[in-house]
Amino acid sequence: MIPFRYLIKARNRAAVRLLGTAAPNPSRGAASPKPLSSSKYGAAAAALLAATATGGAIALAESKKVDSKYRKLPKQKYPSPETPPIHPKESHHSDLNNPPPRPDLPTIPLEEVEQHNDEESMWYTFRGGVYDLTFFINGHPGGTPRLLMAAGQDLEPYWEVYRQHLRGHVVQWMEKYRIGNLSEEDAKKAVKGITFGDMFETDPIRDPNNLACTEKPFCGEPRIDLLTENYITPNELFYVRNHLAVPDIDPDEYVLIVKGKGIKKHKFTLEDLKTKFPKHEVVTTLQCAGNRREDLHNNEHQIFIAPHWVVGAISNAKWGGVKIRDVLQYCGMDVDAMSLGKLEDPKIKHLQFESYDTDETGFCYGNSIPIESAVDALGEAMFAFEMNDEPLPRDHGFPVRVIAPGHVGNCQAKWLHKVIVSGKESSKPWKQKSYRGFAPDINFEEDLSHWPPKRLDQ
């Protein structure tokens, strides 16, 4: 579906961006969060634009007070070290994040910057600098829609949410594409009147000993001294790798859709999974494909994809759920013939996963594993609904996630929504680009931005 941003005329885009980004987490309180249809977007945008056409002020609805359940601090089970290893946030006044004076560049009116807000030309401002990042449309680690969402505007309100940009080297990199300056008056005006809703407001509160690499989306690794204390990692210390906001799903309304080549489409509730299939358990370790990414970041070779893990993006747990092969067999697949190699079908090569977590434009997380891993009679690939004998915590995929031992963490999708039998692996950027390893001479701005798929989401 075409994102609603593209359905509105250029002169109205700024107003539509306000409408689109003021919304909270799109998955909150819904079992099947889906992007609104273009007609609904059109109606909403028309109402907003009608208000502006009559000279009325834009009055966005007040956001509901965040339910207290999202703000309950966890019990402190672990004594804090004498010097807590806190990752401080970058100062707004850090020289690393302030563009240097460039008197050699022209002063560009803010009104001119605002006109460069689509795929043909994307300009941005940040603390007085003006940048042309049009070439970067397919290389942004946060995805193309987010880049377009901020086009023609100042980056400060967006980076207030996505603070991983404030590590200094991002602004330093942007300076290569700086084309001018704003006047002092326009620099102040640029940051006024921009509303960017925080889709992470309903994320769960984490244990303070799960140290954040990024806050939004949250990615945290446990204190190493605590990680190594137990063979089984306690749930509250288990590393968290979120790519998007955490959806709030009612377990009574949860639906898992299984469809694709060679099977009959089925929809399963959480109760179906618990009652129609035998329960299995497995103890297995998960590790993020980007673990120790911070080790690769230095002055000669800078890393722009977050998070910059230190060493703790690895944890071990006991998972409970139902085997994927049992579910596929229920849907009509001859899993025994598949696992023994007696049945080969070029249209049945991969098992794609799509999740309930989405970005601001409705684009959901996705990944895949080879079909052999799913149908192996001796394998342990499962749809898990328990973690260490408890229901899955929200940060770890409640109510159902994929567990596929032997595969890297990002393949084991959380908040599972759809399972698709296919002849191709997932086309989502988290499968095709974001976790690939490349030689040092390959960079995302000149090389990866031209590789399919077009998106490069972190």
PDB file of C-alpha atoms in Angstrom, residues 183-351:
ATOM      1  CA  SER A 183      20.042  33.097   9.076  1.00  0.00           C
ATOM      2  CA  GLU A 184      19.954  33.374  12.872  1.00  0.00           C
ATOM      3  CA  GLU A 185      16.263  34.252  12.708  1.00  0.00           C
ATOM      4  CA  ASP A 186      15.408  31.318  10.419  1.00  0.00           C
ATOM      5  CA  ALA A 187      17.435  28.900  12.563  1.00  0.00           C
ATOM      6  CA  LYS A 188      15.184  29.730  15.528  1.00  0.00           C
ATOM      7  CA  LYS A 189      12.060  29.565  13.397  1.00  0.00           C
ATOM      8  CA  ALA A 190      13.012  26.170  11.928  1.00  0.00           C
ATOM      9  CA  VAL A 191      12.541  24.270  15.184  1.00  0.00           C
ATOM     10  CA  LYS A 192       9.243  25.900  16.132  1.00  0.00           C
ATOM     11  CA  GLY A 193       5.869  24.365  15.331  1.00  0.00           C
ATOM     12  CA  ILE A 194       7.140  20.882  14.468  1.00  0.00           C
ATOM     13  CA  THR A 195       5.271  18.140  16.314  1.00  0.00           C
ATOM     14  CA  PHE A 196       6.722  14.648  16.208  1.00  0.00           C
ATOM     15  CA  GLY A 197       4.731  12.108  18.191  1.00  0.00           C
ATOM     16  CA  ASP A 198       6.617   9.574  20.277  1.00  0.00           C
ATOM     17  CA  MET A 199       5.505   6.105  19.191  1.00  0.00           C
ATOM     18  CA  PHE A 200       7.597   4.604  21.995  1.00  0.00           C
ATOM     19  CA  GLU A 201       5.554   6.125  24.828  1.00  0.00           C
ATOM     20  CA  THR A 202       3.930   2.783  25.677  1.00  0.00           C
ATOM     21  CA  ASP A 203       7.149   0.768  25.722  1.00  0.00           C
ATOM     22  CA  PRO A 204       7.674  -1.215  28.938  1.00  0.00           C
ATOM     23  CA  ILE A 205       9.984   0.032  31.680  1.00  0.00           C
ATOM     24  CA  ARG A 206      13.233  -1.933  31.746  1.00  0.00           C
ATOM     25  CA  ASP A 207      15.455  -3.078  34.563  1.00  0.00           C
ATOM     26  CA  PRO A 208      18.193  -0.486  35.144  1.00  0.00           C
ATOM     27  CA  ASN A 209      20.806  -3.233  34.854  1.00  0.00           C
ATOM     28  CA  ASN A 210      19.807  -3.803  31.234  1.00  0.00           C
ATOM     29  CA  LEU A 211      22.017  -1.064  29.855  1.00  0.00           C
ATOM     30  CA  ALA A 212      20.653   0.878  26.914  1.00  0.00           C
ATOM     31  CA  CYS A 213      22.665   1.234  23.722  1.00  0.00           C
ATOM     32  CA  THR A 214      19.719   3.068  22.174  1.00  0.00           C
ATOM     33  CA  GLU A 215      16.557   4.232  23.935  1.00  0.00           C
ATOM     34  CA  LYS A 216      14.179   4.474  20.943  1.00  0.00           C
ATOM     35  CA  PRO A 217      13.931   1.807  19.764  1.00  0.00           C
ATOM     36  CA  PHE A 218      15.204   0.225  22.947  1.00  0.00           C
ATOM     37  CA  CYS A 219      18.267  -1.965  22.655  1.00  0.00           C
ATOM     38  CA  GLY A 220      19.858  -3.031  25.921  1.00  0.00           C
ATOM     39  CA  GLU A 221      22.534  -5.430  27.108  1.00  0.00           C
ATOM     40  CA  PRO A 222      22.893  -6.756  30.659  1.00  0.00           C
ATOM     41  CA  ARG A 223      25.758  -5.900  32.955  1.00  0.00           C
ATOM     42  CA  ILE A 224      28.420  -8.488  32.177  1.00  0.00           C
ATOM     43  CA  ASP A 225      28.992  -9.332  35.832  1.00  0.00           C
ATOM     44  CA  LEU A 226      25.309 -10.226  36.130  1.00  0.00           C
ATOM     45  CA  LEU A 227      25.104 -11.978  32.750  1.00  0.00           C
ATOM     46  CA  THR A 228      27.828 -14.428  33.739  1.00  0.00           C
ATOM     47  CA  GLU A 229      26.293 -15.269  37.134  1.00  0.00           C
ATOM     48  CA  ASN A 230      23.675 -17.649  35.749  1.00  0.00           C
ATOM     49  CA  TYR A 231      23.498 -20.280  33.027  1.00  0.00           C
ATOM     50  CA  ILE A 232      19.891 -19.248  32.431  1.00  0.00           C
ATOM     51  CA  THR A 233      19.638 -15.484  31.969  1.00  0.00           C
ATOM     52  CA  PRO A 234      16.817 -13.950  34.064  1.00  0.00           C
ATOM     53  CA  ASN A 235      14.095 -12.447  31.880  1.00  0.00           C
ATOM     54  CA  GLU A 236      14.701  -8.902  33.084  1.00  0.00           C
ATOM     55  CA  LEU A 237      18.404  -9.143  32.206  1.00  0.00           C
ATOM     56  CA  PHE A 238      18.040 -10.919  28.858  1.00  0.00           C
ATOM     57  CA  TYR A 239      19.368  -8.597  26.161  1.00  0.00           C
ATOM     58  CA  VAL A 240      16.715  -6.663  24.257  1.00  0.00           C
ATOM     59  CA  ARG A 241      16.967  -5.904  20.538  1.00  0.00           C
ATOM     60  CA  ASN A 242      13.946  -3.942  19.331  1.00  0.00           C
ATOM     61  CA  HIS A 243      13.812  -2.508  15.836  1.00  0.00           C
ATOM     62  CA  LEU A 244      10.557  -0.605  16.347  1.00  0.00           C
ATOM     63  CA  ALA A 245       8.143   0.282  19.145  1.00  0.00           C
ATOM     64  CA  VAL A 246       6.846  -2.547  21.321  1.00  0.00           C
ATOM     65  CA  PRO A 247       3.247  -3.407  20.348  1.00  0.00           C
ATOM     66  CA  ASP A 248       0.664  -3.826  23.096  1.00  0.00           C
ATOM     67  CA  ILE A 249      -1.315  -6.920  22.117  1.00  0.00           C
ATOM     68  CA  ASP A 250      -4.344  -8.310  23.916  1.00  0.00           C
ATOM     69  CA  PRO A 251      -3.672 -12.075  24.177  1.00  0.00           C
ATOM     70  CA  ASP A 252      -7.399 -12.792  23.897  1.00  0.00           C
ATOM     71  CA  GLU A 253      -7.476 -11.073  20.514  1.00  0.00           C
ATOM     72  CA  TYR A 254      -4.163 -12.374  19.204  1.00  0.00           C
ATOM     73  CA  VAL A 255      -4.219 -14.059  15.789  1.00  0.00           C
ATOM     74  CA  LEU A 256      -1.392 -15.866  14.002  1.00  0.00           C
ATOM     75  CA  ILE A 257      -1.869 -16.279  10.253  1.00  0.00           C
ATOM     76  CA  VAL A 258      -0.126 -19.185   8.498  1.00  0.00           C
ATOM     77  CA  LYS A 259      -0.341 -19.281   4.707  1.00  0.00           C
ATOM     78  CA  GLY A 260       1.631 -19.747   1.493  1.00  0.00           C
ATOM     79  CA  LYS A 261       2.677 -22.381  -0.995  1.00  0.00           C
ATOM     80  CA  GLY A 262       1.665 -25.994  -0.418  1.00  0.00           C
ATOM     81  CA  ILE A 263      -0.520 -25.395   2.629  1.00  0.00           C
ATOM     82  CA  LYS A 264      -4.035 -24.313   3.492  1.00  0.00           C
ATOM     83  CA  LYS A 265      -4.323 -20.906   5.120  1.00  0.00           C
ATOM     84  CA  HIS A 266      -5.144 -21.033   8.822  1.00  0.00           C
ATOM     85  CA  LYS A 267      -5.619 -18.519  11.600  1.00  0.00           C
ATOM     86  CA  PHE A 268      -4.643 -19.520  15.122  1.00  0.00           C
ATOM     87  CA  THR A 269      -5.450 -17.856  18.407  1.00  0.00           C
ATOM     88  CA  LEU A 270      -3.078 -18.108  21.344  1.00  0.00           C
ATOM     89  CA  GLU A 271      -5.439 -20.653  22.882  1.00  0.00           C
ATOM     90  CA  ASP A 272      -5.350 -22.676  19.641  1.00  0.00           C
ATOM     91  CA  LEU A 273      -1.591 -22.927  19.814  1.00  0.00           C
ATOM     92  CA  LYS A 274      -1.726 -24.038  23.432  1.00  0.00           C
ATOM     93  CA  THR A 275      -4.440 -26.660  22.945  1.00  0.00           C
ATOM     94  CA  LYS A 276      -4.124 -28.040  19.405  1.00  0.00           C
ATOM     95  CA  PHE A 277      -0.434 -28.951  19.550  1.00  0.00           C
ATOM     96  CA  PRO A 278       1.918 -30.656  22.024  1.00  0.00           C
ATOM     97  CA  LYS A 279       4.089 -28.290  24.022  1.00  0.00           C
ATOM     98  CA  HIS A 280       7.848 -28.416  23.642  1.00  0.00           C
ATOM     99  CA  GLU A 281      10.673 -26.767  25.506  1.00  0.00           C
ATOM    100  CA  VAL A 282      14.237 -25.932  24.521  1.00  0.00           C
ATOM    101  CA  VAL A 283      17.133 -24.176  26.189  1.00  0.00           C
ATOM    102  CA  THR A 284      18.962 -22.089  23.630  1.00  0.00           C
ATOM    103  CA  THR A 285      21.124 -19.005  23.368  1.00  0.00           C
ATOM    104  CA  LEU A 286      20.226 -15.959  21.311  1.00  0.00           C
ATOM    105  CA  GLN A 287      22.795 -13.485  20.071  1.00  0.00           C
ATOM    106  CA  CYS A 288      22.299 -10.339  18.010  1.00  0.00           C
ATOM    107  CA  ALA A 289      24.094 -10.367  14.669  1.00  0.00           C
ATOM    108  CA  GLY A 290      25.488  -6.943  15.548  1.00  0.00           C
ATOM    109  CA  ASN A 291      27.026  -7.930  18.890  1.00  0.00           C
ATOM    110  CA  ARG A 292      30.351  -6.145  19.548  1.00  0.00           C
ATOM    111  CA  ARG A 293      29.596  -3.634  16.818  1.00  0.00           C
ATOM    112  CA  GLU A 294      31.252  -0.957  18.955  1.00  0.00           C
ATOM    113  CA  ASP A 295      34.562  -2.772  18.434  1.00  0.00           C
ATOM    114  CA  LEU A 296      34.311  -1.992  14.711  1.00  0.00           C
ATOM    115  CA  HIS A 297      33.681   1.722  15.257  1.00  0.00           C
ATOM    116  CA  ASN A 298      36.774   3.908  15.177  1.00  0.00           C
ATOM    117  CA  ASN A 299      38.101   7.061  13.544  1.00  0.00           C
ATOM    118  CA  GLU A 300      39.173   5.192  10.409  1.00  0.00           C
ATOM    119  CA  HIS A 301      36.009   3.091  10.026  1.00  0.00           C
ATOM    120  CA  GLN A 302      32.854   4.575  11.479  1.00  0.00           C
ATOM    121  CA  ILE A 303      29.655   2.583  11.966  1.00  0.00           C
ATOM    122  CA  PHE A 304      26.353   4.307  11.264  1.00  0.00           C
ATOM    123  CA  ILE A 305      23.912   1.471  11.891  1.00  0.00           C
ATOM    124  CA  ALA A 306      22.750   1.222  15.494  1.00  0.00           C
ATOM    125  CA  PRO A 307      22.948  -0.156  18.086  1.00  0.00           C
ATOM    126  CA  HIS A 308      26.624  -0.055  18.969  1.00  0.00           C
ATOM    127  CA  TRP A 309      26.679  -3.127  21.164  1.00  0.00           C
ATOM    128  CA  VAL A 310      29.643  -3.636  23.463  1.00  0.00           C
ATOM    129  CA  VAL A 311      29.674  -7.374  24.214  1.00  0.00           C
ATOM    130  CA  GLY A 312      26.447  -8.263  26.012  1.00  0.00           C
ATOM    131  CA  ALA A 313      23.958  -8.853  23.180  1.00  0.00           C
ATOM    132  CA  ILE A 314      23.867 -12.546  24.016  1.00  0.00           C
ATOM    133  CA  SER A 315      21.683 -14.387  26.538  1.00  0.00           C
ATOM    134  CA  ASN A 316      20.377 -17.864  27.328  1.00  0.00           C
ATOM    135  CA  ALA A 317      16.828 -18.941  28.243  1.00  0.00           C
ATOM    136  CA  LYS A 318      14.399 -21.856  28.356  1.00  0.00           C
ATOM    137  CA  TRP A 319      11.643 -21.385  25.802  1.00  0.00           C
ATOM    138  CA  GLY A 320       8.276 -23.104  25.703  1.00  0.00           C
ATOM    139  CA  GLY A 321       5.880 -23.339  22.792  1.00  0.00           C
ATOM    140  CA  VAL A 322       4.847 -25.487  19.834  1.00  0.00           C
ATOM    141  CA  LYS A 323       7.061 -26.838  17.099  1.00  0.00           C
ATOM    142  CA  ILE A 324       6.746 -25.033  13.803  1.00  0.00           C
ATOM    143  CA  ARG A 325       6.721 -28.364  11.938  1.00  0.00           C
ATOM    144  CA  ASP A 326       3.620 -29.437  13.890  1.00  0.00           C
ATOM    145  CA  VAL A 327       1.766 -26.293  12.839  1.00  0.00           C
ATOM    146  CA  LEU A 328       2.846 -26.654   9.199  1.00  0.00           C
ATOM    147  CA  GLN A 329       1.757 -30.284   9.222  1.00  0.00           C
ATOM    148  CA  TYR A 330      -1.641 -29.245  10.574  1.00  0.00           C
ATOM    149  CA  CYS A 331      -1.893 -26.824   7.640  1.00  0.00           C
ATOM    150  CA  GLY A 332      -1.283 -29.616   5.125  1.00  0.00           C
ATOM    151  CA  MET A 333       2.469 -29.754   4.555  1.00  0.00           C
ATOM    152  CA  ASP A 334       4.119 -33.172   4.350  1.00  0.00           C
ATOM    153  CA  VAL A 335       6.852 -32.199   6.786  1.00  0.00           C
ATOM    154  CA  ASP A 336       8.293 -35.727   7.042  1.00  0.00           C
ATOM    155  CA  ALA A 337       8.823 -35.979   3.284  1.00  0.00           C
ATOM    156  CA  MET A 338      10.275 -32.473   3.274  1.00  0.00           C
ATOM    157  CA  SER A 339      12.705 -33.200   6.111  1.00  0.00           C
ATOM    158  CA  LEU A 340      13.846 -36.497   4.542  1.00  0.00           C
ATOM    159  CA  GLY A 341      14.435 -34.903   1.161  1.00  0.00           C
ATOM    160  CA  LYS A 342      11.762 -37.015  -0.524  1.00  0.00           C
ATOM    161  CA  LEU A 343       9.756 -33.950  -1.480  1.00  0.00           C
ATOM    162  CA  GLU A 344      11.354 -30.934  -3.095  1.00  0.00           C
ATOM    163  CA  ASP A 345       9.430 -27.943  -4.353  1.00  0.00           C
ATOM    164  CA  PRO A 346      11.151 -24.758  -5.592  1.00  0.00           C
ATOM    165  CA  LYS A 347       8.168 -22.811  -4.265  1.00  0.00           C
ATOM    166  CA  ILE A 348       8.751 -24.127  -0.740  1.00  0.00           C
ATOM    167  CA  LYS A 349      12.236 -23.007   0.261  1.00  0.00           C
ATOM    168  CA  HIS A 350      11.794 -20.439   3.001  1.00  0.00           C
ATOM    169  CA  LEU A 351       9.532 -19.574   5.893  1.00  0.00           C
TER     170      LEU A 351
END
